[in-house]
Amino acid sequence: MSEFIKAGVIGHPIKHSKSPVIHNYWIEKYGFEGAYKTIDIAPENLKSDVQRLVDEGYKGFNVTIPHKESIMQLCDDVAHNAKVIGAVNTVTIEDGKLNGTNTDGYGFIHNILGNTADFEFEGKRAAILGAGGATRAIASALIGEQIEQIVLLNRTKERAEKLAEDIAFVSDLIIVEDWENRSAALEGVDLLVNATSLGMDGQAPLDIDLSALPASALVNDIVYSPLETQLLKDAKARDLQYVTGIGMLLHQARPAFKSWFGVLPDVTDELTNMVSA
Ligand SMILES: NC(=O)c1ccc[n+]([C@@H]2O[C@H](COP(=O)([O-])OP(=O)(O)OC[C@H]3O[C@@H](n4cnc5c(N)ncnc54)[C@H](OP(=O)(O)O)[C@@H]3O)[C@@H](O)[C@H]2O)c1
């Protein structure tokens, strides 16, 4: 009889997570015996509740707010990329040991590659709006893909400067510009990414003029609720190529699923529609 594989996502609150839809879709599609659950863990119970998952034989779990940083202290091993980002979003349990990694950068890169015909990162100039955890993952993934330069713009400039100092080991690989200059800074940019929370349901839209972007530029918003943000509507109005943020969520789940179930699953249109609904 095949092994029943247990996995889940820990967070607080957790009931709105889309991860169970994604992983349970793959469990069924690939014919595994297993279940992926939401597990609500209050911050004060993190250590004891994670130990309970280990004792119950969980293969691993995803980690979301507010545990992405604090889980690192409980991990026996933290992958280099997660250390650079400063957050773990995936834990694999092997022989009672917790191995933490971060798959957001993978999700970002594969969302772009999976939704464009021939986009290449190497030698390109990117502009990223934001300097939070998502930007850390995206900027380090872009550096891994040999991006030539990243222009970083964040409302709180010091946060962008700290990020650049932490992850760019080559001077001028990341240039920090003033948030107020975000429209002018788009000149010569091949890839524009919104990694702020602006544009999310309940938040103000991102206010930016895209007219300085070259006609060949690609625009990506990692905000996926709504799917078509004002930024993407603006890109469409200028006839620019654009990619929505939902695919980043789907693709970041793939290496996590592989680490627990042993199969790198596909992102299908059916799954994308289920999660976008
Ligand atoms: N598609 C995906 O799979 C995926 C994955 C991860 C995250 N996300 C989304 O990406 C967004 C950022 O996530 P995160 O984890 O990096 O969050 P975070 O660490 O909280 O960072 C939020 C960012 O938004 C900026 N911001 C917030 N309000 C702003 C405003 N009124 N004006 C200008 N900038 C503002 C912040 O600037 P300050 O530094 O000045 O506060 C900061 O750069 C969220 O919407 C999240 O849902 C999507």
Short mmCIF file of C-alpha atoms and ligand atoms in Angstrom, two decimals:
data_model
loop_
_atom_site.label_atom_id
_atom_site.label_comp_id
_atom_site.label_asym_id
_atom_site.label_seq_id
_atom_site.Cartn_x
_atom_site.Cartn_y
_atom_site.Cartn_z
CA MET A 1 0.00 0.00 0.00
CA SER A 2 1.33 3.47 -0.82
CA GLU A 3 2.24 5.83 1.99
CA PHE A 4 -0.35 8.46 3.02
CA ILE A 5 1.49 11.80 2.72
CA LYS A 6 0.58 14.64 5.06
CA ALA A 7 1.42 18.26 4.27
CA GLY A 8 -0.14 21.65 4.93
CA VAL A 9 0.30 25.36 5.40
CA ILE A 10 0.85 27.04 8.76
CA GLY A 11 -0.16 30.63 9.44
CA HIS A 12 -2.37 32.82 11.59
CA PRO A 13 -4.99 33.52 10.31
CA ILE A 14 -4.93 30.85 7.62
CA LYS A 15 -8.41 30.08 6.37
CA HIS A 16 -8.12 32.30 3.25
CA SER A 17 -5.02 30.50 1.94
CA LYS A 18 -5.29 29.25 -1.65
CA SER A 19 -2.54 26.65 -1.10
CA PRO A 20 -4.90 23.74 -0.22
CA VAL A 21 -6.71 24.15 -3.55
CA ILE A 22 -3.38 23.99 -5.40
CA HIS A 23 -1.81 21.04 -3.55
CA ASN A 24 -4.99 18.96 -3.24
CA TYR A 25 -5.56 19.43 -6.99
CA TRP A 26 -2.09 17.96 -7.63
CA ILE A 27 -2.56 15.15 -5.06
CA GLU A 28 -5.66 14.07 -6.97
CA LYS A 29 -4.21 14.68 -10.45
CA TYR A 30 -1.09 12.60 -9.79
CA GLY A 31 -2.99 9.90 -7.86
CA PHE A 32 -1.24 10.25 -4.50
CA GLU A 33 -2.62 9.08 -1.17
CA GLY A 34 -2.37 12.22 0.90
CA ALA A 35 -3.86 15.44 2.19
CA TYR A 36 -2.80 19.10 2.40
CA LYS A 37 -4.46 21.06 5.22
CA THR A 38 -4.56 24.56 6.63
CA ILE A 39 -3.08 24.59 10.13
CA ASP A 40 -3.75 27.66 12.26
CA ILE A 41 -0.86 28.23 14.65
CA ALA A 42 -0.76 31.23 16.97
CA PRO A 43 2.74 32.73 17.32
CA GLU A 44 3.10 31.63 20.96
CA ASN A 45 2.43 27.98 19.98
CA LEU A 46 4.78 27.82 16.99
CA LYS A 47 7.42 25.57 18.53
CA SER A 48 5.08 23.06 20.18
CA ASP A 49 2.64 22.90 17.25
CA VAL A 50 5.43 22.39 14.71
CA GLN A 51 6.82 19.59 16.91
CA ARG A 52 3.33 18.05 16.86
CA LEU A 53 3.42 18.04 13.02
CA VAL A 54 6.81 16.30 13.16
CA ASP A 55 5.44 13.72 15.64
CA GLU A 56 2.37 13.16 13.44
CA GLY A 57 4.65 12.25 10.52
CA TYR A 58 4.10 15.31 8.31
CA LYS A 59 6.38 15.41 5.25
CA GLY A 60 6.45 19.18 5.46
CA PHE A 61 4.49 22.40 5.27
CA ASN A 62 4.30 25.84 3.73
CA VAL A 63 4.75 28.84 5.97
CA THR A 64 2.88 32.10 5.74
CA ILE A 65 2.29 35.24 7.79
CA PRO A 66 3.27 35.67 10.63
CA HIS A 67 5.73 32.73 10.81
CA LYS A 68 7.96 33.21 7.73
CA GLU A 69 10.82 34.69 9.73
CA SER A 70 10.33 33.01 13.13
CA ILE A 71 10.25 29.50 11.63
CA MET A 72 13.92 29.94 10.67
CA GLN A 73 14.94 29.51 14.32
CA LEU A 74 13.21 26.13 14.42
CA CYS A 75 14.84 24.84 11.22
CA ASP A 76 17.83 22.50 11.43
CA ASP A 77 18.94 23.73 8.01
CA VAL A 78 18.02 26.91 6.12
CA ALA A 79 18.83 27.11 2.39
CA HIS A 80 21.10 29.93 1.24
CA ASN A 81 18.34 31.63 -0.76
CA ALA A 82 16.05 31.73 2.29
CA LYS A 83 18.84 33.24 4.38
CA VAL A 84 19.35 35.96 1.76
CA ILE A 85 15.61 36.65 1.59
CA GLY A 86 15.30 36.44 5.37
CA ALA A 87 12.21 34.22 5.21
CA VAL A 88 11.27 30.54 4.80
CA ASN A 89 8.06 29.62 2.96
CA THR A 90 8.58 25.86 2.62
CA VAL A 91 9.73 23.27 5.16
CA THR A 92 10.55 19.65 4.41
CA ILE A 93 10.78 17.21 7.33
CA GLU A 94 13.32 14.41 7.01
CA ASP A 95 14.17 12.06 9.91
CA GLY A 96 12.59 14.56 12.30
CA LYS A 97 14.77 17.41 10.97
CA LEU A 98 13.32 20.59 9.50
CA ASN A 99 14.83 21.92 6.25
CA GLY A 100 13.67 25.42 5.30
CA THR A 101 13.78 27.05 1.90
CA ASN A 102 12.08 29.84 -0.04
CA THR A 103 10.40 29.15 -3.38
CA ASP A 104 9.01 32.66 -4.14
CA GLY A 105 11.90 33.54 -6.48
CA TYR A 106 11.38 30.29 -8.41
CA GLY A 107 7.68 31.13 -8.65
CA PHE A 108 8.39 34.60 -9.95
CA ILE A 109 10.84 33.45 -12.66
CA HIS A 110 8.69 30.54 -13.83
CA ASN A 111 5.55 32.66 -13.96
CA ILE A 112 7.29 34.98 -16.42
CA LEU A 113 8.86 32.15 -18.42
CA GLY A 114 5.60 30.19 -18.51
CA ASN A 115 3.55 33.13 -19.74
CA THR A 116 5.80 34.73 -22.35
CA ALA A 117 7.02 33.26 -25.60
CA ASP A 118 10.69 34.15 -25.44
CA PHE A 119 11.50 36.50 -22.56
CA GLU A 120 15.12 36.26 -21.40
CA PHE A 121 16.39 37.84 -18.19
CA GLU A 122 20.10 37.81 -19.02
CA GLY A 123 21.51 41.23 -19.83
CA LYS A 124 18.20 43.01 -19.16
CA ARG A 125 17.34 45.99 -16.98
CA ALA A 126 14.54 45.52 -14.44
CA ALA A 127 12.70 48.02 -12.26
CA ILE A 128 11.12 46.68 -9.07
CA LEU A 129 8.66 48.69 -7.01
CA GLY A 130 8.79 47.67 -3.34
CA ALA A 131 11.38 46.50 -0.84
CA GLY A 132 9.53 43.91 1.26
CA GLY A 133 9.98 40.15 1.47
CA ALA A 134 8.62 39.59 -2.04
CA THR A 135 11.12 42.06 -3.53
CA ARG A 136 13.99 40.30 -1.75
CA ALA A 137 12.96 37.00 -3.35
CA ILE A 138 12.45 38.54 -6.80
CA ALA A 139 15.65 40.59 -6.83
CA SER A 140 17.81 37.65 -5.75
CA ALA A 141 16.14 35.38 -8.33
CA LEU A 142 16.76 37.98 -11.06
CA ILE A 143 20.42 38.20 -10.04
CA GLY A 144 20.55 34.39 -10.33
CA GLU A 145 19.21 34.76 -13.89
CA GLN A 146 22.05 37.19 -14.81
CA ILE A 147 19.94 40.30 -14.98
CA GLU A 148 22.22 43.23 -15.83
CA GLN A 149 20.74 45.87 -13.59
CA ILE A 150 17.89 46.35 -11.13
CA VAL A 151 16.40 49.75 -10.39
CA LEU A 152 14.77 49.60 -6.97
CA LEU A 153 12.11 52.09 -5.93
CA ASN A 154 10.39 52.00 -2.57
CA ARG A 155 8.34 54.50 -0.59
CA THR A 156 10.76 54.05 2.31
CA LYS A 157 14.07 54.53 0.53
CA GLU A 158 16.21 53.27 3.45
CA ARG A 159 14.51 49.88 3.19
CA ALA A 160 15.48 49.64 -0.49
CA GLU A 161 19.05 50.71 0.33
CA LYS A 162 19.31 48.04 3.01
CA LEU A 163 17.97 45.43 0.59
CA ALA A 164 20.51 46.43 -2.07
CA GLU A 165 23.31 46.24 0.50
CA ASP A 166 22.17 42.79 1.65
CA ILE A 167 21.81 41.09 -1.73
CA ALA A 168 23.89 42.86 -4.40
CA PHE A 169 27.46 41.75 -4.04
CA VAL A 170 28.51 43.70 -7.13
CA SER A 171 28.32 47.49 -7.00
CA ASP A 172 25.76 49.11 -9.33
CA LEU A 173 23.90 45.83 -9.85
CA ILE A 174 21.08 47.41 -7.85
CA ILE A 175 20.45 51.14 -8.16
CA VAL A 176 18.08 52.73 -5.64
CA GLU A 177 15.96 55.61 -6.95
CA ASP A 178 13.49 57.90 -5.20
CA TRP A 179 9.90 56.61 -5.12
CA GLU A 180 8.70 60.01 -6.42
CA ASN A 181 10.75 59.44 -9.63
CA ARG A 182 9.14 56.08 -10.41
CA SER A 183 7.62 57.15 -13.76
CA ALA A 184 10.80 58.79 -15.10
CA ALA A 185 12.94 55.85 -13.90
CA LEU A 186 11.21 53.55 -16.41
CA GLU A 187 13.28 54.77 -19.34
CA GLY A 188 15.29 51.88 -20.84
CA VAL A 189 13.63 49.33 -18.52
CA ASP A 190 12.91 45.89 -20.05
CA LEU A 191 10.94 44.46 -17.12
CA LEU A 192 8.76 46.35 -14.63
CA VAL A 193 7.55 44.50 -11.52
CA ASN A 194 5.12 45.77 -8.91
CA ALA A 195 6.04 44.05 -5.62
CA THR A 196 4.30 46.57 -3.37
CA SER A 197 0.86 45.87 -1.97
CA LEU A 198 -0.55 48.81 -3.96
CA GLY A 199 -3.31 47.70 -6.30
CA MET A 200 -4.50 44.89 -4.01
CA ASP A 201 -8.20 44.74 -3.19
CA GLY A 202 -8.78 47.28 -0.43
CA GLN A 203 -5.56 49.21 -1.17
CA ALA A 204 -4.96 52.31 -3.26
CA PRO A 205 -4.04 51.63 -6.91
CA LEU A 206 -0.43 52.01 -7.97
CA ASP A 207 -0.09 55.47 -9.48
CA ILE A 208 2.57 55.36 -12.21
CA ASP A 209 2.88 56.72 -15.76
CA LEU A 210 4.17 53.99 -18.08
CA SER A 211 4.90 56.26 -21.06
CA ALA A 212 8.70 56.13 -20.55
CA LEU A 213 8.75 52.31 -20.86
CA PRO A 214 10.07 51.01 -24.20
CA ALA A 215 7.44 49.36 -26.43
CA SER A 216 9.22 46.00 -25.95
CA ALA A 217 8.97 46.11 -22.15
CA LEU A 218 7.23 43.45 -20.08
CA VAL A 219 5.07 44.44 -17.10
CA ASN A 220 4.36 42.08 -14.19
CA ASP A 221 2.22 42.72 -11.14
CA ILE A 222 2.69 40.17 -8.34
CA VAL A 223 -0.56 41.35 -6.77
CA TYR A 224 -3.15 38.79 -7.92
CA SER A 225 -6.30 39.94 -6.19
CA PRO A 226 -7.68 41.45 -8.40
CA LEU A 227 -6.10 39.54 -11.27
CA GLU A 228 -6.05 42.56 -13.57
CA THR A 229 -4.76 45.47 -11.53
CA GLN A 230 -4.75 49.11 -12.66
CA LEU A 231 -1.05 48.70 -13.51
CA LEU A 232 -1.86 45.85 -15.89
CA LYS A 233 -4.76 47.79 -17.38
CA ASP A 234 -2.33 50.67 -18.01
CA ALA A 235 0.14 48.24 -19.64
CA LYS A 236 -2.65 46.85 -21.83
CA ALA A 237 -3.71 50.36 -22.84
CA ARG A 238 -0.14 50.98 -24.01
CA ASP A 239 -0.13 47.63 -25.84
CA LEU A 240 2.70 46.33 -23.65
CA GLN A 241 3.17 42.65 -22.90
CA TYR A 242 2.10 41.84 -19.32
CA VAL A 243 1.91 38.90 -16.91
CA THR A 244 -0.47 38.65 -13.93
CA GLY A 245 0.63 37.61 -10.43
CA ILE A 246 -1.43 34.44 -10.00
CA GLY A 247 1.17 32.30 -11.76
CA MET A 248 3.81 33.25 -9.18
CA LEU A 249 1.60 31.76 -6.47
CA LEU A 250 1.09 28.60 -8.52
CA HIS A 251 4.71 28.16 -9.58
CA GLN A 252 6.14 28.76 -6.09
CA ALA A 253 4.07 25.77 -4.95
CA ARG A 254 5.69 23.38 -7.46
CA PRO A 255 9.08 22.79 -5.77
CA ALA A 256 7.32 22.47 -2.40
CA PHE A 257 5.05 19.75 -3.79
CA LYS A 258 8.07 18.02 -5.31
CA SER A 259 9.94 18.02 -1.99
CA TRP A 260 7.04 16.18 -0.29
CA PHE A 261 5.57 14.04 -3.08
CA GLY A 262 8.58 13.56 -5.37
CA VAL A 263 6.94 14.90 -8.54
CA LEU A 264 7.36 18.39 -10.02
CA PRO A 265 3.73 19.16 -10.91
CA ASP A 266 2.41 21.20 -13.83
CA VAL A 267 0.51 24.46 -13.72
CA THR A 268 -2.53 23.79 -15.92
CA ASP A 269 -5.18 26.20 -17.19
CA GLU A 270 -7.73 24.26 -15.14
CA LEU A 271 -5.73 24.89 -11.93
CA THR A 272 -5.13 28.55 -12.83
CA ASN A 273 -8.89 29.03 -13.31
CA MET A 274 -9.71 27.27 -10.05
CA VAL A 275 -7.32 29.45 -8.04
CA SER A 276 -8.26 32.68 -9.84
CA ALA A 277 -11.97 32.14 -9.13
N1 LIG B 1 1.94 36.49 -6.49
C1 LIG B 1 2.52 35.95 -5.44
O1 LIG B 1 2.74 34.74 -5.36
C2 LIG B 1 2.96 36.83 -4.30
C3 LIG B 1 3.99 36.38 -3.45
C4 LIG B 1 4.40 37.22 -2.40
C5 LIG B 1 3.77 38.46 -2.22
N2 LIG B 1 2.77 38.84 -3.07
C6 LIG B 1 2.13 40.16 -2.91
O2 LIG B 1 3.14 41.14 -3.02
C7 LIG B 1 2.88 42.24 -2.18
C8 LIG B 1 4.09 42.56 -1.31
O3 LIG B 1 4.38 41.45 -0.48
P1 LIG B 1 5.56 41.50 0.63
O4 LIG B 1 5.55 40.19 1.30
O5 LIG B 1 6.82 42.02 0.04
O6 LIG B 1 4.94 42.60 1.64
P2 LIG B 1 5.70 43.57 2.64
O7 LIG B 1 6.98 42.97 3.10
O8 LIG B 1 4.67 43.97 3.64
O9 LIG B 1 6.05 44.87 1.74
C9 LIG B 1 5.04 45.74 1.28
C10 LIG B 1 5.63 46.70 0.27
O10 LIG B 1 4.58 47.54 -0.22
C11 LIG B 1 4.96 48.92 -0.03
N3 LIG B 1 3.77 49.74 0.25
C12 LIG B 1 2.74 49.44 1.07
N4 LIG B 1 1.83 50.45 1.07
C13 LIG B 1 2.33 51.41 0.25
C14 LIG B 1 1.86 52.70 -0.16
N5 LIG B 1 0.70 53.20 0.29
N6 LIG B 1 2.63 53.42 -1.03
C15 LIG B 1 3.79 52.92 -1.50
N7 LIG B 1 4.29 51.70 -1.15
C16 LIG B 1 3.56 50.96 -0.28
C17 LIG B 1 5.88 48.88 1.17
O11 LIG B 1 6.66 50.06 1.20
P3 LIG B 1 7.36 50.54 2.58
O12 LIG B 1 8.63 49.76 2.70
O13 LIG B 1 7.59 51.99 2.36
O14 LIG B 1 6.38 50.26 3.68
C18 LIG B 1 6.71 47.62 0.86
O15 LIG B 1 7.67 47.86 -0.12
C19 LIG B 1 1.62 41.85 -1.38
O16 LIG B 1 0.53 42.45 -2.00
C20 LIG B 1 1.54 40.35 -1.52
O17 LIG B 1 0.21 39.88 -1.47
C21 LIG B 1 2.37 38.06 -4.11
#
